């Protein structure tokens, strides 16, 4: 009984360590900031004026059962490093993460 309980605890600790966001090591890293993105070469305009998609990054979401990638965004006029994704309403059990377009890395908190 004690061995099986210990095995469950070890398994849970391993899963907890490996689960989450990767990029900079298993379990994520608090000092990893992700890629350096130059908006002059990264932004791709969409059909709607003022909206963009990115060549290097993509926001991946599952919201209320709907899975989407490459959501369009606007760039903050005060800070070109901030991207604004409008009309995202999150529900219980929804998820989102920022991934690289080539699926090499994922970043999130």
mmCIF file with all atom_site columns, C-alpha atoms in Angstrom:
data_model
loop_
_atom_site.group_PDB
_atom_site.id
_atom_site.type_symbol
_atom_site.label_atom_id
_atom_site.label_alt_id
_atom_site.label_comp_id
_atom_site.label_asym_id
_atom_site.label_entity_id
_atom_site.label_seq_id
_atom_site.pdbx_PDB_ins_code
_atom_site.Cartn_x
_atom_site.Cartn_y
_atom_site.Cartn_z
_atom_site.occupancy
_atom_site.B_iso_or_equiv
_atom_site.pdbx_formal_charge
_atom_site.auth_seq_id
_atom_site.auth_comp_id
_atom_site.auth_asym_id
_atom_site.auth_atom_id
_atom_site.pdbx_PDB_model_num
ATOM 1   C CA . UNK A 1 1   ? 0.000   0.000  0.000   1.00 0.00 ? 1   UNK A CA 1
ATOM 2   C CA . UNK A 1 2   ? 2.799   2.426  0.913   1.00 0.00 ? 2   UNK A CA 1
ATOM 3   C CA . UNK A 1 3   ? 4.696   1.637  -2.316  1.00 0.00 ? 3   UNK A CA 1
ATOM 4   C CA . UNK A 1 4   ? 1.675   2.340  -4.514  1.00 0.00 ? 4   UNK A CA 1
ATOM 5   C CA . UNK A 1 5   ? 0.960   5.592  -2.647  1.00 0.00 ? 5   UNK A CA 1
ATOM 6   C CA . UNK A 1 6   ? 4.596   6.656  -3.076  1.00 0.00 ? 6   UNK A CA 1
ATOM 7   C CA . UNK A 1 7   ? 4.457   5.787  -6.784  1.00 0.00 ? 7   UNK A CA 1
ATOM 8   C CA . UNK A 1 8   ? 1.340   7.947  -7.217  1.00 0.00 ? 8   UNK A CA 1
ATOM 9   C CA . UNK A 1 9   ? 3.022   10.887 -5.448  1.00 0.00 ? 9   UNK A CA 1
ATOM 10  C CA . UNK A 1 10  ? 6.152   10.558 -7.615  1.00 0.00 ? 10  UNK A CA 1
ATOM 11  C CA . UNK A 1 11  ? 4.033   10.350 -10.769 1.00 0.00 ? 11  UNK A CA 1
ATOM 12  C CA . UNK A 1 12  ? 2.065   13.470 -9.776  1.00 0.00 ? 12  UNK A CA 1
ATOM 13  C CA . UNK A 1 13  ? 5.237   15.417 -9.036  1.00 0.00 ? 13  UNK A CA 1
ATOM 14  C CA . UNK A 1 14  ? 6.723   14.387 -12.389 1.00 0.00 ? 14  UNK A CA 1
ATOM 15  C CA . UNK A 1 15  ? 3.585   15.371 -14.298 1.00 0.00 ? 15  UNK A CA 1
ATOM 16  C CA . UNK A 1 16  ? 3.381   18.682 -12.443 1.00 0.00 ? 16  UNK A CA 1
ATOM 17  C CA . UNK A 1 17  ? 7.017   19.440 -13.275 1.00 0.00 ? 17  UNK A CA 1
ATOM 18  C CA . UNK A 1 18  ? 6.671   18.600 -16.958 1.00 0.00 ? 18  UNK A CA 1
ATOM 19  C CA . UNK A 1 19  ? 3.195   20.044 -17.504 1.00 0.00 ? 19  UNK A CA 1
ATOM 20  C CA . UNK A 1 20  ? 2.664   23.618 -18.514 1.00 0.00 ? 20  UNK A CA 1
ATOM 21  C CA . UNK A 1 21  ? 4.532   25.779 -20.937 1.00 0.00 ? 21  UNK A CA 1
ATOM 22  C CA . UNK A 1 22  ? 7.871   24.937 -22.400 1.00 0.00 ? 22  UNK A CA 1
ATOM 23  C CA . UNK A 1 23  ? 10.581  27.196 -23.690 1.00 0.00 ? 23  UNK A CA 1
ATOM 24  C CA . UNK A 1 24  ? 13.679  27.550 -21.604 1.00 0.00 ? 24  UNK A CA 1
ATOM 25  C CA . UNK A 1 25  ? 13.332  24.202 -19.841 1.00 0.00 ? 25  UNK A CA 1
ATOM 26  C CA . UNK A 1 26  ? 10.762  21.744 -18.545 1.00 0.00 ? 26  UNK A CA 1
ATOM 27  C CA . UNK A 1 27  ? 7.996   23.400 -16.618 1.00 0.00 ? 27  UNK A CA 1
ATOM 28  C CA . UNK A 1 28  ? 8.788   26.776 -18.140 1.00 0.00 ? 28  UNK A CA 1
ATOM 29  C CA . UNK A 1 29  ? 11.257  29.348 -17.001 1.00 0.00 ? 29  UNK A CA 1
ATOM 30  C CA . UNK A 1 30  ? 10.607  32.614 -15.250 1.00 0.00 ? 30  UNK A CA 1
ATOM 31  C CA . UNK A 1 31  ? 13.547  34.382 -16.909 1.00 0.00 ? 31  UNK A CA 1
ATOM 32  C CA . UNK A 1 32  ? 12.954  33.244 -20.515 1.00 0.00 ? 32  UNK A CA 1
ATOM 33  C CA . UNK A 1 33  ? 11.423  36.097 -22.513 1.00 0.00 ? 33  UNK A CA 1
ATOM 34  C CA . UNK A 1 34  ? 10.844  34.441 -25.879 1.00 0.00 ? 34  UNK A CA 1
ATOM 35  C CA . UNK A 1 35  ? 11.933  35.579 -29.304 1.00 0.00 ? 35  UNK A CA 1
ATOM 36  C CA . UNK A 1 36  ? 12.808  39.105 -30.344 1.00 0.00 ? 36  UNK A CA 1
ATOM 37  C CA . UNK A 1 37  ? 10.217  40.171 -32.909 1.00 0.00 ? 37  UNK A CA 1
ATOM 38  C CA . UNK A 1 38  ? 10.676  43.057 -35.343 1.00 0.00 ? 38  UNK A CA 1
ATOM 39  C CA . UNK A 1 39  ? 7.241   44.356 -36.345 1.00 0.00 ? 39  UNK A CA 1
ATOM 40  C CA . UNK A 1 40  ? 8.638   45.818 -39.576 1.00 0.00 ? 40  UNK A CA 1
ATOM 41  C CA . UNK A 1 41  ? 9.257   42.300 -40.933 1.00 0.00 ? 41  UNK A CA 1
ATOM 42  C CA . UNK A 1 42  ? 6.837   40.212 -38.855 1.00 0.00 ? 42  UNK A CA 1
ATOM 43  C CA . UNK A 1 43  ? 3.419   41.829 -39.306 1.00 0.00 ? 43  UNK A CA 1
ATOM 44  C CA . UNK A 1 44  ? 1.150   40.602 -42.090 1.00 0.00 ? 44  UNK A CA 1
ATOM 45  C CA . UNK A 1 45  ? -1.898  42.782 -42.839 1.00 0.00 ? 45  UNK A CA 1
ATOM 46  C CA . UNK A 1 46  ? -5.269  41.028 -43.018 1.00 0.00 ? 46  UNK A CA 1
ATOM 47  C CA . UNK A 1 47  ? -8.318  41.834 -45.143 1.00 0.00 ? 47  UNK A CA 1
ATOM 48  C CA . UNK A 1 48  ? -9.617  44.119 -42.382 1.00 0.00 ? 48  UNK A CA 1
ATOM 49  C CA . UNK A 1 49  ? -7.827  47.449 -42.056 1.00 0.00 ? 49  UNK A CA 1
ATOM 50  C CA . UNK A 1 50  ? -5.701  47.784 -38.931 1.00 0.00 ? 50  UNK A CA 1
ATOM 51  C CA . UNK A 1 51  ? -5.629  44.036 -38.166 1.00 0.00 ? 51  UNK A CA 1
ATOM 52  C CA . UNK A 1 52  ? -2.536  41.881 -38.499 1.00 0.00 ? 52  UNK A CA 1
ATOM 53  C CA . UNK A 1 53  ? -1.275  38.328 -38.133 1.00 0.00 ? 53  UNK A CA 1
ATOM 54  C CA . UNK A 1 54  ? 2.288   37.378 -37.316 1.00 0.00 ? 54  UNK A CA 1
ATOM 55  C CA . UNK A 1 55  ? 4.833   35.432 -39.356 1.00 0.00 ? 55  UNK A CA 1
ATOM 56  C CA . UNK A 1 56  ? 6.654   34.171 -36.233 1.00 0.00 ? 56  UNK A CA 1
ATOM 57  C CA . UNK A 1 57  ? 4.046   33.915 -33.458 1.00 0.00 ? 57  UNK A CA 1
ATOM 58  C CA . UNK A 1 58  ? 0.494   32.679 -33.258 1.00 0.00 ? 58  UNK A CA 1
ATOM 59  C CA . UNK A 1 59  ? -2.058  32.777 -30.496 1.00 0.00 ? 59  UNK A CA 1
ATOM 60  C CA . UNK A 1 60  ? -3.640  29.347 -30.146 1.00 0.00 ? 60  UNK A CA 1
ATOM 61  C CA . UNK A 1 61  ? -6.989  29.210 -28.347 1.00 0.00 ? 61  UNK A CA 1
ATOM 62  C CA . UNK A 1 62  ? -9.776  26.852 -27.525 1.00 0.00 ? 62  UNK A CA 1
ATOM 63  C CA . UNK A 1 63  ? -12.686 28.944 -26.342 1.00 0.00 ? 63  UNK A CA 1
ATOM 64  C CA . UNK A 1 64  ? -16.056 27.390 -25.601 1.00 0.00 ? 64  UNK A CA 1
ATOM 65  C CA . UNK A 1 65  ? -15.130 24.363 -27.727 1.00 0.00 ? 65  UNK A CA 1
ATOM 66  C CA . UNK A 1 66  ? -13.859 26.359 -30.724 1.00 0.00 ? 66  UNK A CA 1
ATOM 67  C CA . UNK A 1 67  ? -10.158 25.783 -31.573 1.00 0.00 ? 67  UNK A CA 1
ATOM 68  C CA . UNK A 1 68  ? -8.453  28.607 -33.486 1.00 0.00 ? 68  UNK A CA 1
ATOM 69  C CA . UNK A 1 69  ? -4.971  29.691 -34.495 1.00 0.00 ? 69  UNK A CA 1
ATOM 70  C CA . UNK A 1 70  ? -3.696  32.876 -36.118 1.00 0.00 ? 70  UNK A CA 1
ATOM 71  C CA . UNK A 1 71  ? -6.201  35.197 -34.497 1.00 0.00 ? 71  UNK A CA 1
ATOM 72  C CA . UNK A 1 72  ? -5.849  38.723 -35.881 1.00 0.00 ? 72  UNK A CA 1
ATOM 73  C CA . UNK A 1 73  ? -4.660  41.490 -33.583 1.00 0.00 ? 73  UNK A CA 1
ATOM 74  C CA . UNK A 1 74  ? -3.966  45.218 -33.469 1.00 0.00 ? 74  UNK A CA 1
ATOM 75  C CA . UNK A 1 75  ? -0.727  46.799 -32.312 1.00 0.00 ? 75  UNK A CA 1
ATOM 76  C CA . UNK A 1 76  ? -0.864  49.096 -29.287 1.00 0.00 ? 76  UNK A CA 1
ATOM 77  C CA . UNK A 1 77  ? -0.221  52.676 -30.499 1.00 0.00 ? 77  UNK A CA 1
ATOM 78  C CA . UNK A 1 78  ? 1.802   53.497 -27.337 1.00 0.00 ? 78  UNK A CA 1
ATOM 79  C CA . UNK A 1 79  ? 3.940   50.328 -27.356 1.00 0.00 ? 79  UNK A CA 1
ATOM 80  C CA . UNK A 1 80  ? 4.621   48.441 -30.578 1.00 0.00 ? 80  UNK A CA 1
ATOM 81  C CA . UNK A 1 81  ? 5.646   45.369 -28.550 1.00 0.00 ? 81  UNK A CA 1
ATOM 82  C CA . UNK A 1 82  ? 2.065   44.887 -27.297 1.00 0.00 ? 82  UNK A CA 1
ATOM 83  C CA . UNK A 1 83  ? -0.455  43.062 -29.423 1.00 0.00 ? 83  UNK A CA 1
ATOM 84  C CA . UNK A 1 84  ? -4.140  43.407 -28.657 1.00 0.00 ? 84  UNK A CA 1
ATOM 85  C CA . UNK A 1 85  ? -6.453  40.471 -29.318 1.00 0.00 ? 85  UNK A CA 1
ATOM 86  C CA . UNK A 1 86  ? -9.995  41.807 -29.135 1.00 0.00 ? 86  UNK A CA 1
ATOM 87  C CA . UNK A 1 87  ? -13.251 40.001 -28.233 1.00 0.00 ? 87  UNK A CA 1
ATOM 88  C CA . UNK A 1 88  ? -11.734 37.033 -26.397 1.00 0.00 ? 88  UNK A CA 1
ATOM 89  C CA . UNK A 1 89  ? -14.157 35.832 -23.738 1.00 0.00 ? 89  UNK A CA 1
ATOM 90  C CA . UNK A 1 90  ? -12.787 32.938 -21.725 1.00 0.00 ? 90  UNK A CA 1
ATOM 91  C CA . UNK A 1 91  ? -14.952 30.302 -20.080 1.00 0.00 ? 91  UNK A CA 1
ATOM 92  C CA . UNK A 1 92  ? -14.172 27.552 -17.617 1.00 0.00 ? 92  UNK A CA 1
ATOM 93  C CA . UNK A 1 93  ? -11.855 24.910 -19.163 1.00 0.00 ? 93  UNK A CA 1
ATOM 94  C CA . UNK A 1 94  ? -10.800 27.202 -22.052 1.00 0.00 ? 94  UNK A CA 1
ATOM 95  C CA . UNK A 1 95  ? -7.105  27.532 -22.837 1.00 0.00 ? 95  UNK A CA 1
ATOM 96  C CA . UNK A 1 96  ? -4.721  29.699 -24.786 1.00 0.00 ? 96  UNK A CA 1
ATOM 97  C CA . UNK A 1 97  ? -0.998  29.845 -25.427 1.00 0.00 ? 97  UNK A CA 1
ATOM 98  C CA . UNK A 1 98  ? 1.424   31.716 -27.644 1.00 0.00 ? 98  UNK A CA 1
ATOM 99  C CA . UNK A 1 99  ? 3.390   29.459 -29.946 1.00 0.00 ? 99  UNK A CA 1
ATOM 100 C CA . UNK A 1 100 ? 5.939   29.972 -32.653 1.00 0.00 ? 100 UNK A CA 1
ATOM 101 C CA . UNK A 1 101 ? 4.600   29.551 -36.171 1.00 0.00 ? 101 UNK A CA 1
ATOM 102 C CA . UNK A 1 102 ? 6.960   26.631 -36.787 1.00 0.00 ? 102 UNK A CA 1
ATOM 103 C CA . UNK A 1 103 ? 5.773   24.963 -33.511 1.00 0.00 ? 103 UNK A CA 1
ATOM 104 C CA . UNK A 1 104 ? 9.324   24.969 -32.189 1.00 0.00 ? 104 UNK A CA 1
ATOM 105 C CA . UNK A 1 105 ? 8.500   26.763 -28.930 1.00 0.00 ? 105 UNK A CA 1
ATOM 106 C CA . UNK A 1 106 ? 5.504   27.730 -26.773 1.00 0.00 ? 106 UNK A CA 1
ATOM 107 C CA . UNK A 1 107 ? 5.306   30.598 -24.303 1.00 0.00 ? 107 UNK A CA 1
ATOM 108 C CA . UNK A 1 108 ? 2.717   31.340 -21.661 1.00 0.00 ? 108 UNK A CA 1
ATOM 109 C CA . UNK A 1 109 ? 2.143   32.090 -18.014 1.00 0.00 ? 109 UNK A CA 1
#
